[in-house]
Amino acid sequence: MPCEPATPAPLGTATALPPEDRPRIYVACLAAYNNGCLHGRWIDATTPDEIMDEVRAVLADSPLPGAEEWAIHDYEGFEGASLSEYASFDTVCALAEFIGEHGRLGAKVYGYFGNDLSAAVAAFEDYAGAYRSAADFAEELTRDTCTEIPPSLEYYIDWQALARDMALNGEILVFQTGFDEVHIFWTR
């Protein structure tokens, strides 16, 4: 075999890479991988051309001559959004930019729409805002639309049930990103 096996790190030492702010992918050489050798590199998701240049360098440095195929074997900094191992670099960079703009919420919206980036981007056109709860949204919406609630009835209104009904009826989408943080989207 043309490559040497990796030496394991001694027990008690950190082998994980430090967390990165910028999304990045790990691209592996498939010729080496299929021959039992790990050969690849972490690449920042900057531009498709820069990523491709890095991939060419990985393949040129492969322990197996004539390596041509590669795959994305890992990724980080995408806030939980999924990437295919054969995702195009245009997709990788566009998703990285989207996650950079919208963070964890963007990843949740992207996943909700079946990893369809154009649908996730379009959803933000109907973003209603962040609230402590969906009930707070329902109450604010009701009060802002000049619906007069008599003081004697105010404590009988179940705002949580109203918000739940709005979600079940398909009027709103609710994404929870923290204990006291939800994000509401209209579903026009």
mmCIF file with all atom_site columns, N, CA and C in Angstrom, residues 12-80:
data_model
loop_
_atom_site.group_PDB
_atom_site.id
_atom_site.type_symbol
_atom_site.label_atom_id
_atom_site.label_alt_id
_atom_site.label_comp_id
_atom_site.label_asym_id
_atom_site.label_entity_id
_atom_site.label_seq_id
_atom_site.pdbx_PDB_ins_code
_atom_site.Cartn_x
_atom_site.Cartn_y
_atom_site.Cartn_z
_atom_site.occupancy
_atom_site.B_iso_or_equiv
_atom_site.pdbx_formal_charge
_atom_site.auth_seq_id
_atom_site.auth_comp_id
_atom_site.auth_asym_id
_atom_site.auth_atom_id
_atom_site.pdbx_PDB_model_num
ATOM 1   N N  . GLY A 1 12 ? -5.827  11.134 26.025  1.00 0.00 ? 12 GLY A N  1
ATOM 2   C CA . GLY A 1 12 ? -5.890  12.367 26.808  1.00 0.00 ? 12 GLY A CA 1
ATOM 3   C C  . GLY A 1 12 ? -5.492  13.607 26.035  1.00 0.00 ? 12 GLY A C  1
ATOM 4   N N  . THR A 1 13 ? -5.168  13.479 24.761  1.00 0.00 ? 13 THR A N  1
ATOM 5   C CA . THR A 1 13 ? -4.836  14.668 23.974  1.00 0.00 ? 13 THR A CA 1
ATOM 6   C C  . THR A 1 13 ? -5.993  15.001 23.055  1.00 0.00 ? 13 THR A C  1
ATOM 7   N N  . ALA A 1 14 ? -6.122  16.253 22.763  1.00 0.00 ? 14 ALA A N  1
ATOM 8   C CA . ALA A 1 14 ? -7.219  16.701 21.902  1.00 0.00 ? 14 ALA A CA 1
ATOM 9   C C  . ALA A 1 14 ? -6.849  16.434 20.450  1.00 0.00 ? 14 ALA A C  1
ATOM 10  N N  . THR A 1 15 ? -7.748  15.788 19.722  1.00 0.00 ? 15 THR A N  1
ATOM 11  C CA . THR A 1 15 ? -7.508  15.548 18.302  1.00 0.00 ? 15 THR A CA 1
ATOM 12  C C  . THR A 1 15 ? -8.454  16.364 17.435  1.00 0.00 ? 15 THR A C  1
ATOM 13  N N  . ALA A 1 16 ? -9.478  16.955 18.044  1.00 0.00 ? 16 ALA A N  1
ATOM 14  C CA . ALA A 1 16 ? -10.444 17.740 17.271  1.00 0.00 ? 16 ALA A CA 1
ATOM 15  C C  . ALA A 1 16 ? -9.856  19.094 16.920  1.00 0.00 ? 16 ALA A C  1
ATOM 16  N N  . LEU A 1 17 ? -10.259 19.569 15.771  1.00 0.00 ? 17 LEU A N  1
ATOM 17  C CA . LEU A 1 17 ? -9.843  20.910 15.361  1.00 0.00 ? 17 LEU A CA 1
ATOM 18  C C  . LEU A 1 17 ? -10.555 21.953 16.209  1.00 0.00 ? 17 LEU A C  1
ATOM 19  N N  . PRO A 1 18 ? -9.912  23.070 16.468  1.00 0.00 ? 18 PRO A N  1
ATOM 20  C CA . PRO A 1 18 ? -10.604 24.120 17.218  1.00 0.00 ? 18 PRO A CA 1
ATOM 21  C C  . PRO A 1 18 ? -11.798 24.626 16.408  1.00 0.00 ? 18 PRO A C  1
ATOM 22  N N  . PRO A 1 19 ? -12.873 25.027 17.091  1.00 0.00 ? 19 PRO A N  1
ATOM 23  C CA . PRO A 1 19 ? -14.050 25.488 16.352  1.00 0.00 ? 19 PRO A CA 1
ATOM 24  C C  . PRO A 1 19 ? -13.722 26.718 15.511  1.00 0.00 ? 19 PRO A C  1
ATOM 25  N N  . GLU A 1 20 ? -14.285 26.761 14.344  1.00 0.00 ? 20 GLU A N  1
ATOM 26  C CA . GLU A 1 20 ? -14.069 27.867 13.412  1.00 0.00 ? 20 GLU A CA 1
ATOM 27  C C  . GLU A 1 20 ? -15.350 28.673 13.280  1.00 0.00 ? 20 GLU A C  1
ATOM 28  N N  . ASP A 1 21 ? -15.194 29.962 13.081  1.00 0.00 ? 21 ASP A N  1
ATOM 29  C CA . ASP A 1 21 ? -16.364 30.802 12.845  1.00 0.00 ? 21 ASP A CA 1
ATOM 30  C C  . ASP A 1 21 ? -16.858 30.655 11.419  1.00 0.00 ? 21 ASP A C  1
ATOM 31  N N  . ARG A 1 22 ? -15.949 30.516 10.503  1.00 0.00 ? 22 ARG A N  1
ATOM 32  C CA . ARG A 1 22 ? -16.306 30.447 9.084   1.00 0.00 ? 22 ARG A CA 1
ATOM 33  C C  . ARG A 1 22 ? -16.625 28.999 8.702   1.00 0.00 ? 22 ARG A C  1
ATOM 34  N N  . PRO A 1 23 ? -17.706 28.804 7.937   1.00 0.00 ? 23 PRO A N  1
ATOM 35  C CA . PRO A 1 23 ? -18.013 27.451 7.479   1.00 0.00 ? 23 PRO A CA 1
ATOM 36  C C  . PRO A 1 23 ? -16.874 26.904 6.617   1.00 0.00 ? 23 PRO A C  1
ATOM 37  N N  . ARG A 1 24 ? -16.617 25.613 6.796   1.00 0.00 ? 24 ARG A N  1
ATOM 38  C CA . ARG A 1 24 ? -15.578 24.979 6.005   1.00 0.00 ? 24 ARG A CA 1
ATOM 39  C C  . ARG A 1 24 ? -15.928 23.521 5.769   1.00 0.00 ? 24 ARG A C  1
ATOM 40  N N  . ILE A 1 25 ? -15.274 22.941 4.773   1.00 0.00 ? 25 ILE A N  1
ATOM 41  C CA . ILE A 1 25 ? -15.529 21.553 4.402   1.00 0.00 ? 25 ILE A CA 1
ATOM 42  C C  . ILE A 1 25 ? -14.224 20.770 4.448   1.00 0.00 ? 25 ILE A C  1
ATOM 43  N N  . TYR A 1 26 ? -14.348 19.471 4.688   1.00 0.00 ? 26 TYR A N  1
ATOM 44  C CA . TYR A 1 26 ? -13.191 18.590 4.599   1.00 0.00 ? 26 TYR A CA 1
ATOM 45  C C  . TYR A 1 26 ? -13.330 17.808 3.307   1.00 0.00 ? 26 TYR A C  1
ATOM 46  N N  . VAL A 1 27 ? -12.400 18.016 2.382   1.00 0.00 ? 27 VAL A N  1
ATOM 47  C CA . VAL A 1 27 ? -12.422 17.335 1.096   1.00 0.00 ? 27 VAL A CA 1
ATOM 48  C C  . VAL A 1 27 ? -11.373 16.230 1.132   1.00 0.00 ? 27 VAL A C  1
ATOM 49  N N  . ALA A 1 28 ? -11.828 15.010 0.801   1.00 0.00 ? 28 ALA A N  1
ATOM 50  C CA . ALA A 1 28 ? -10.943 13.852 0.816   1.00 0.00 ? 28 ALA A CA 1
ATOM 51  C C  . ALA A 1 28 ? -10.660 13.371 -0.603  1.00 0.00 ? 28 ALA A C  1
ATOM 52  N N  . CYS A 1 29 ? -9.472  12.863 -0.807  1.00 0.00 ? 29 CYS A N  1
ATOM 53  C CA . CYS A 1 29 ? -9.084  12.226 -2.051  1.00 0.00 ? 29 CYS A CA 1
ATOM 54  C C  . CYS A 1 29 ? -9.679  10.817 -2.043  1.00 0.00 ? 29 CYS A C  1
ATOM 55  N N  . LEU A 1 30 ? -10.529 10.509 -3.006  1.00 0.00 ? 30 LEU A N  1
ATOM 56  C CA . LEU A 1 30 ? -11.199 9.204  -3.024  1.00 0.00 ? 30 LEU A CA 1
ATOM 57  C C  . LEU A 1 30 ? -10.269 8.064  -3.422  1.00 0.00 ? 30 LEU A C  1
ATOM 58  N N  . ALA A 1 31 ? -9.258  8.340  -4.218  1.00 0.00 ? 31 ALA A N  1
ATOM 59  C CA . ALA A 1 31 ? -8.299  7.279  -4.574  1.00 0.00 ? 31 ALA A CA 1
ATOM 60  C C  . ALA A 1 31 ? -7.594  6.789  -3.310  1.00 0.00 ? 31 ALA A C  1
ATOM 61  N N  . ALA A 1 32 ? -7.155  7.725  -2.482  1.00 0.00 ? 32 ALA A N  1
ATOM 62  C CA . ALA A 1 32 ? -6.495  7.346  -1.233  1.00 0.00 ? 32 ALA A CA 1
ATOM 63  C C  . ALA A 1 32 ? -7.491  6.690  -0.279  1.00 0.00 ? 32 ALA A C  1
ATOM 64  N N  . TYR A 1 33 ? -8.666  7.263  -0.162  1.00 0.00 ? 33 TYR A N  1
ATOM 65  C CA . TYR A 1 33 ? -9.692  6.741  0.746   1.00 0.00 ? 33 TYR A CA 1
ATOM 66  C C  . TYR A 1 33 ? -10.061 5.296  0.390   1.00 0.00 ? 33 TYR A C  1
ATOM 67  N N  . ASN A 1 34 ? -10.241 5.027  -0.892  1.00 0.00 ? 34 ASN A N  1
ATOM 68  C CA . ASN A 1 34 ? -10.615 3.681  -1.336  1.00 0.00 ? 34 ASN A CA 1
ATOM 69  C C  . ASN A 1 34 ? -9.489  2.670  -1.158  1.00 0.00 ? 34 ASN A C  1
ATOM 70  N N  . ASN A 1 35 ? -8.271  3.170  -0.904  1.00 0.00 ? 35 ASN A N  1
ATOM 71  C CA . ASN A 1 35 ? -7.134  2.296  -0.648  1.00 0.00 ? 35 ASN A CA 1
ATOM 72  C C  . ASN A 1 35 ? -6.738  2.301  0.827   1.00 0.00 ? 35 ASN A C  1
ATOM 73  N N  . GLY A 1 36 ? -7.662  2.739  1.681   1.00 0.00 ? 36 GLY A N  1
ATOM 74  C CA . GLY A 1 36 ? -7.446  2.665  3.125   1.00 0.00 ? 36 GLY A CA 1
ATOM 75  C C  . GLY A 1 36 ? -6.576  3.753  3.709   1.00 0.00 ? 36 GLY A C  1
ATOM 76  N N  . CYS A 1 37 ? -6.419  4.846  3.011   1.00 0.00 ? 37 CYS A N  1
ATOM 77  C CA . CYS A 1 37 ? -5.564  5.932  3.485   1.00 0.00 ? 37 CYS A CA 1
ATOM 78  C C  . CYS A 1 37 ? -6.385  7.220  3.550   1.00 0.00 ? 37 CYS A C  1
ATOM 79  N N  . LEU A 1 38 ? -6.277  7.919  4.655   1.00 0.00 ? 38 LEU A N  1
ATOM 80  C CA . LEU A 1 38 ? -6.978  9.194  4.785   1.00 0.00 ? 38 LEU A CA 1
ATOM 81  C C  . LEU A 1 38 ? -6.076  10.310 4.267   1.00 0.00 ? 38 LEU A C  1
ATOM 82  N N  . HIS A 1 39 ? -6.556  10.974 3.241   1.00 0.00 ? 39 HIS A N  1
ATOM 83  C CA . HIS A 1 39 ? -5.807  12.093 2.681   1.00 0.00 ? 39 HIS A CA 1
ATOM 84  C C  . HIS A 1 39 ? -6.818  13.155 2.257   1.00 0.00 ? 39 HIS A C  1
ATOM 85  N N  . GLY A 1 40 ? -6.706  14.309 2.844   1.00 0.00 ? 40 GLY A N  1
ATOM 86  C CA . GLY A 1 40 ? -7.610  15.395 2.519   1.00 0.00 ? 40 GLY A CA 1
ATOM 87  C C  . GLY A 1 40 ? -7.209  16.659 3.250   1.00 0.00 ? 40 GLY A C  1
ATOM 88  N N  . ARG A 1 41 ? -8.112  17.642 3.216   1.00 0.00 ? 41 ARG A N  1
ATOM 89  C CA . ARG A 1 41 ? -7.784  18.938 3.818   1.00 0.00 ? 41 ARG A CA 1
ATOM 90  C C  . ARG A 1 41 ? -9.069  19.687 4.146   1.00 0.00 ? 41 ARG A C  1
ATOM 91  N N  . TRP A 1 42 ? -9.023  20.466 5.244   1.00 0.00 ? 42 TRP A N  1
ATOM 92  C CA . TRP A 1 42 ? -10.107 21.392 5.584   1.00 0.00 ? 42 TRP A CA 1
ATOM 93  C C  . TRP A 1 42 ? -9.950  22.623 4.708   1.00 0.00 ? 42 TRP A C  1
ATOM 94  N N  . ILE A 1 43 ? -11.058 23.033 4.102   1.00 0.00 ? 43 ILE A N  1
ATOM 95  C CA . ILE A 1 43 ? -11.036 24.170 3.174   1.00 0.00 ? 43 ILE A CA 1
ATOM 96  C C  . ILE A 1 43 ? -12.144 25.142 3.565   1.00 0.00 ? 43 ILE A C  1
ATOM 97  N N  . ASP A 1 44 ? -11.784 26.410 3.734   1.00 0.00 ? 44 ASP A N  1
ATOM 98  C CA . ASP A 1 44 ? -12.787 27.434 4.032   1.00 0.00 ? 44 ASP A CA 1
ATOM 99  C C  . ASP A 1 44 ? -13.741 27.587 2.849   1.00 0.00 ? 44 ASP A C  1
ATOM 100 N N  . ALA A 1 45 ? -15.021 27.759 3.151   1.00 0.00 ? 45 ALA A N  1
ATOM 101 C CA . ALA A 1 45 ? -16.039 27.951 2.111   1.00 0.00 ? 45 ALA A CA 1
ATOM 102 C C  . ALA A 1 45 ? -16.035 29.421 1.707   1.00 0.00 ? 45 ALA A C  1
ATOM 103 N N  . THR A 1 46 ? -15.133 29.774 0.824   1.00 0.00 ? 46 THR A N  1
ATOM 104 C CA . THR A 1 46 ? -14.970 31.165 0.393   1.00 0.00 ? 46 THR A CA 1
ATOM 105 C C  . THR A 1 46 ? -15.623 31.371 -0.973  1.00 0.00 ? 46 THR A C  1
ATOM 106 N N  . THR A 1 47 ? -14.919 30.967 -2.028  1.00 0.00 ? 47 THR A N  1
ATOM 107 C CA . THR A 1 47 ? -15.491 31.042 -3.379  1.00 0.00 ? 47 THR A CA 1
ATOM 108 C C  . THR A 1 47 ? -15.295 29.680 -4.041  1.00 0.00 ? 47 THR A C  1
ATOM 109 N N  . PRO A 1 48 ? -16.148 29.337 -5.007  1.00 0.00 ? 48 PRO A N  1
ATOM 110 C CA . PRO A 1 48 ? -15.992 28.045 -5.688  1.00 0.00 ? 48 PRO A CA 1
ATOM 111 C C  . PRO A 1 48 ? -14.616 27.875 -6.337  1.00 0.00 ? 48 PRO A C  1
ATOM 112 N N  . ASP A 1 49 ? -14.075 28.936 -6.910  1.00 0.00 ? 49 ASP A N  1
ATOM 113 C CA . ASP A 1 49 ? -12.765 28.835 -7.564  1.00 0.00 ? 49 ASP A CA 1
ATOM 114 C C  . ASP A 1 49 ? -11.648 28.570 -6.554  1.00 0.00 ? 49 ASP A C  1
ATOM 115 N N  . GLU A 1 50 ? -11.701 29.249 -5.404  1.00 0.00 ? 50 GLU A N  1
ATOM 116 C CA . GLU A 1 50 ? -10.685 29.029 -4.378  1.00 0.00 ? 50 GLU A CA 1
ATOM 117 C C  . GLU A 1 50 ? -10.776 27.617 -3.816  1.00 0.00 ? 50 GLU A C  1
ATOM 118 N N  . ILE A 1 51 ? -11.996 27.116 -3.625  1.00 0.00 ? 51 ILE A N  1
ATOM 119 C CA . ILE A 1 51 ? -12.161 25.748 -3.132  1.00 0.00 ? 51 ILE A CA 1
ATOM 120 C C  . ILE A 1 51 ? -11.598 24.761 -4.152  1.00 0.00 ? 51 ILE A C  1
ATOM 121 N N  . MET A 1 52 ? -11.920 24.959 -5.428  1.00 0.00 ? 52 MET A N  1
ATOM 122 C CA . MET A 1 52 ? -11.428 24.047 -6.466  1.00 0.00 ? 52 MET A CA 1
ATOM 123 C C  . MET A 1 52 ? -9.913  24.057 -6.541  1.00 0.00 ? 52 MET A C  1
ATOM 124 N N  . ASP A 1 53 ? -9.280  25.227 -6.361  1.00 0.00 ? 53 ASP A N  1
ATOM 125 C CA . ASP A 1 53 ? -7.814  25.296 -6.338  1.00 0.00 ? 53 ASP A CA 1
ATOM 126 C C  . ASP A 1 53 ? -7.256  24.450 -5.196  1.00 0.00 ? 53 ASP A C  1
ATOM 127 N N  . GLU A 1 54 ? -7.901  24.531 -4.033  1.00 0.00 ? 54 GLU A N  1
ATOM 128 C CA . GLU A 1 54 ? -7.464  23.725 -2.881  1.00 0.00 ? 54 GLU A CA 1
ATOM 129 C C  . GLU A 1 54 ? -7.659  22.228 -3.151  1.00 0.00 ? 54 GLU A C  1
ATOM 130 N N  . VAL A 1 55 ? -8.772  21.870 -3.793  1.00 0.00 ? 55 VAL A N  1
ATOM 131 C CA . VAL A 1 55 ? -9.022  20.459 -4.120  1.00 0.00 ? 55 VAL A CA 1
ATOM 132 C C  . VAL A 1 55 ? -7.965  19.950 -5.086  1.00 0.00 ? 55 VAL A C  1
ATOM 133 N N  . ARG A 1 56 ? -7.613  20.754 -6.076  1.00 0.00 ? 56 ARG A N  1
ATOM 134 C CA . ARG A 1 56 ? -6.557  20.352 -7.018  1.00 0.00 ? 56 ARG A CA 1
ATOM 135 C C  . ARG A 1 56 ? -5.239  20.101 -6.275  1.00 0.00 ? 56 ARG A C  1
ATOM 136 N N  . ALA A 1 57 ? -4.955  20.939 -5.278  1.00 0.00 ? 57 ALA A N  1
ATOM 137 C CA . ALA A 1 57 ? -3.734  20.760 -4.486  1.00 0.00 ? 57 ALA A CA 1
ATOM 138 C C  . ALA A 1 57 ? -3.799  19.458 -3.680  1.00 0.00 ? 57 ALA A C  1
ATOM 139 N N  . VAL A 1 58 ? -4.977  19.148 -3.116  1.00 0.00 ? 58 VAL A N  1
ATOM 140 C CA . VAL A 1 58 ? -5.144  17.895 -2.369  1.00 0.00 ? 58 VAL A CA 1
ATOM 141 C C  . VAL A 1 58 ? -4.881  16.712 -3.292  1.00 0.00 ? 58 VAL A C  1
ATOM 142 N N  . LEU A 1 59 ? -5.477  16.737 -4.482  1.00 0.00 ? 59 LEU A N  1
ATOM 143 C CA . LEU A 1 59 ? -5.309  15.629 -5.419  1.00 0.00 ? 59 LEU A CA 1
ATOM 144 C C  . LEU A 1 59 ? -3.868  15.520 -5.912  1.00 0.00 ? 59 LEU A C  1
ATOM 145 N N  . ALA A 1 60 ? -3.202  16.653 -6.115  1.00 0.00 ? 60 ALA A N  1
ATOM 146 C CA . ALA A 1 60 ? -1.806  16.638 -6.557  1.00 0.00 ? 60 ALA A CA 1
ATOM 147 C C  . ALA A 1 60 ? -0.895  16.049 -5.482  1.00 0.00 ? 60 ALA A C  1
ATOM 148 N N  . ASP A 1 61 ? -1.243  16.269 -4.202  1.00 0.00 ? 61 ASP A N  1
ATOM 149 C CA . ASP A 1 61 ? -0.434  15.753 -3.086  1.00 0.00 ? 61 ASP A CA 1
ATOM 150 C C  . ASP A 1 61 ? -0.844  14.351 -2.660  1.00 0.00 ? 61 ASP A C  1
ATOM 151 N N  . SER A 1 62 ? -1.763  13.734 -3.375  1.00 0.00 ? 62 SER A N  1
ATOM 152 C CA . SER A 1 62 ? -2.264  12.412 -2.997  1.00 0.00 ? 62 SER A CA 1
ATOM 153 C C  . SER A 1 62 ? -1.131  11.386 -2.956  1.00 0.00 ? 62 SER A C  1
ATOM 154 N N  . PRO A 1 63 ? -1.194  10.461 -2.002  1.00 0.00 ? 63 PRO A N  1
ATOM 155 C CA . PRO A 1 63 ? -0.189  9.399  -1.961  1.00 0.00 ? 63 PRO A CA 1
ATOM 156 C C  . PRO A 1 63 ? -0.340  8.402  -3.121  1.00 0.00 ? 63 PRO A C  1
ATOM 157 N N  . LEU A 1 64 ? -1.448  8.480  -3.839  1.00 0.00 ? 64 LEU A N  1
ATOM 158 C CA . LEU A 1 64 ? -1.664  7.621  -5.004  1.00 0.00 ? 64 LEU A CA 1
ATOM 159 C C  . LEU A 1 64 ? -1.569  8.466  -6.272  1.00 0.00 ? 64 LEU A C  1
ATOM 160 N N  . PRO A 1 65 ? -0.769  8.042  -7.221  1.00 0.00 ? 65 PRO A N  1
ATOM 161 C CA . PRO A 1 65 ? -0.612  8.837  -8.447  1.00 0.00 ? 65 PRO A CA 1
ATOM 162 C C  . PRO A 1 65 ? -1.893  8.847  -9.281  1.00 0.00 ? 65 PRO A C  1
ATOM 163 N N  . GLY A 1 66 ? -2.123  9.955  -9.956  1.00 0.00 ? 66 GLY A N  1
ATOM 164 C CA . GLY A 1 66 ? -3.254  10.077 -10.865 1.00 0.00 ? 66 GLY A CA 1
ATOM 165 C C  . GLY A 1 66 ? -4.602  10.238 -10.184 1.00 0.00 ? 66 GLY A C  1
ATOM 166 N N  . ALA A 1 67 ? -4.610  10.668 -8.948  1.00 0.00 ? 67 ALA A N  1
ATOM 167 C CA . ALA A 1 67 ? -5.874  10.849 -8.231  1.00 0.00 ? 67 ALA A CA 1
ATOM 168 C C  . ALA A 1 67 ? -6.688  11.946 -8.899  1.00 0.00 ? 67 ALA A C  1
ATOM 169 N N  . GLU A 1 68 ? -7.986  11.645 -9.133  1.00 0.00 ? 68 GLU A N  1
ATOM 170 C CA . GLU A 1 68 ? -8.851  12.602 -9.811  1.00 0.00 ? 68 GLU A CA 1
ATOM 171 C C  . GLU A 1 68 ? -10.154 12.863 -9.081  1.00 0.00 ? 68 GLU A C  1
ATOM 172 N N  . GLU A 1 69 ? -10.580 11.940 -8.232  1.00 0.00 ? 69 GLU A N  1
ATOM 173 C CA . GLU A 1 69 ? -11.892 12.059 -7.600  1.00 0.00 ? 69 GLU A CA 1
ATOM 174 C C  . GLU A 1 69 ? -11.768 12.507 -6.156  1.00 0.00 ? 69 GLU A C  1
ATOM 175 N N  . TRP A 1 70 ? -12.772 13.244 -5.732  1.00 0.00 ? 70 TRP A N  1
ATOM 176 C CA . TRP A 1 70 ? -12.812 13.784 -4.380  1.00 0.00 ? 70 TRP A CA 1
ATOM 177 C C  . TRP A 1 70 ? -14.243 13.752 -3.879  1.00 0.00 ? 70 TRP A C  1
ATOM 178 N N  . ALA A 1 71 ? -14.408 13.939 -2.566  1.00 0.00 ? 71 ALA A N  1
ATOM 179 C CA . ALA A 1 71 ? -15.740 14.030 -1.958  1.00 0.00 ? 71 ALA A CA 1
ATOM 180 C C  . ALA A 1 71 ? -15.633 14.856 -0.686  1.00 0.00 ? 71 ALA A C  1
ATOM 181 N N  . ILE A 1 72 ? -16.744 15.455 -0.314  1.00 0.00 ? 72 ILE A N  1
ATOM 182 C CA . ILE A 1 72 ? -16.813 16.193 0.952   1.00 0.00 ? 72 ILE A CA 1
ATOM 183 C C  . ILE A 1 72 ? -17.123 15.161 2.037   1.00 0.00 ? 72 ILE A C  1
ATOM 184 N N  . HIS A 1 73 ? -16.187 14.928 2.932   1.00 0.00 ? 73 HIS A N  1
ATOM 185 C CA . HIS A 1 73 ? -16.372 13.921 3.974   1.00 0.00 ? 73 HIS A CA 1
ATOM 186 C C  . HIS A 1 73 ? -16.774 14.501 5.316   1.00 0.00 ? 73 HIS A C  1
ATOM 187 N N  . ASP A 1 74 ? -16.673 15.809 5.474   1.00 0.00 ? 74 ASP A N  1
ATOM 188 C CA . ASP A 1 74 ? -17.083 16.435 6.732   1.00 0.00 ? 74 ASP A CA 1
ATOM 189 C C  . ASP A 1 74 ? -17.269 17.927 6.473   1.00 0.00 ? 74 ASP A C  1
ATOM 190 N N  . TYR A 1 75 ? -17.924 18.580 7.400   1.00 0.00 ? 75 TYR A N  1
ATOM 191 C CA . TYR A 1 75 ? -18.096 20.026 7.311   1.00 0.00 ? 75 TYR A CA 1
ATOM 192 C C  . TYR A 1 75 ? -18.413 20.547 8.700   1.00 0.00 ? 75 TYR A C  1
ATOM 193 N N  . GLU A 1 76 ? -18.114 21.821 8.902   1.00 0.00 ? 76 GLU A N  1
ATOM 194 C CA . GLU A 1 76 ? -18.419 22.463 10.185  1.00 0.00 ? 76 GLU A CA 1
ATOM 195 C C  . GLU A 1 76 ? -18.673 23.944 9.950   1.00 0.00 ? 76 GLU A C  1
ATOM 196 N N  . GLY A 1 77 ? -19.363 24.543 10.923  1.00 0.00 ? 77 GLY A N  1
ATOM 197 C CA . GLY A 1 77 ? -19.671 25.956 10.816  1.00 0.00 ? 77 GLY A CA 1
ATOM 198 C C  . GLY A 1 77 ? -20.948 26.233 10.039  1.00 0.00 ? 77 GLY A C  1
ATOM 199 N N  . PHE A 1 78 ? -21.696 25.188 9.686   1.00 0.00 ? 78 PHE A N  1
ATOM 200 C CA . PHE A 1 78 ? -22.936 25.355 8.938   1.00 0.00 ? 78 PHE A CA 1
ATOM 201 C C  . PHE A 1 78 ? -24.158 25.300 9.860   1.00 0.00 ? 78 PHE A C  1
ATOM 202 N N  . GLU A 1 79 ? -23.942 25.385 11.158  1.00 0.00 ? 79 GLU A N  1
ATOM 203 C CA . GLU A 1 79 ? -25.016 25.475 12.155  1.00 0.00 ? 79 GLU A CA 1
ATOM 204 C C  . GLU A 1 79 ? -26.038 24.338 12.077  1.00 0.00 ? 79 GLU A C  1
ATOM 205 N N  . GLY A 1 80 ? -25.585 23.159 11.659  1.00 0.00 ? 80 GLY A N  1
ATOM 206 C CA . GLY A 1 80 ? -26.485 22.015 11.604  1.00 0.00 ? 80 GLY A CA 1
ATOM 207 C C  . GLY A 1 80 ? -27.126 21.779 10.249  1.00 0.00 ? 80 GLY A C  1
#
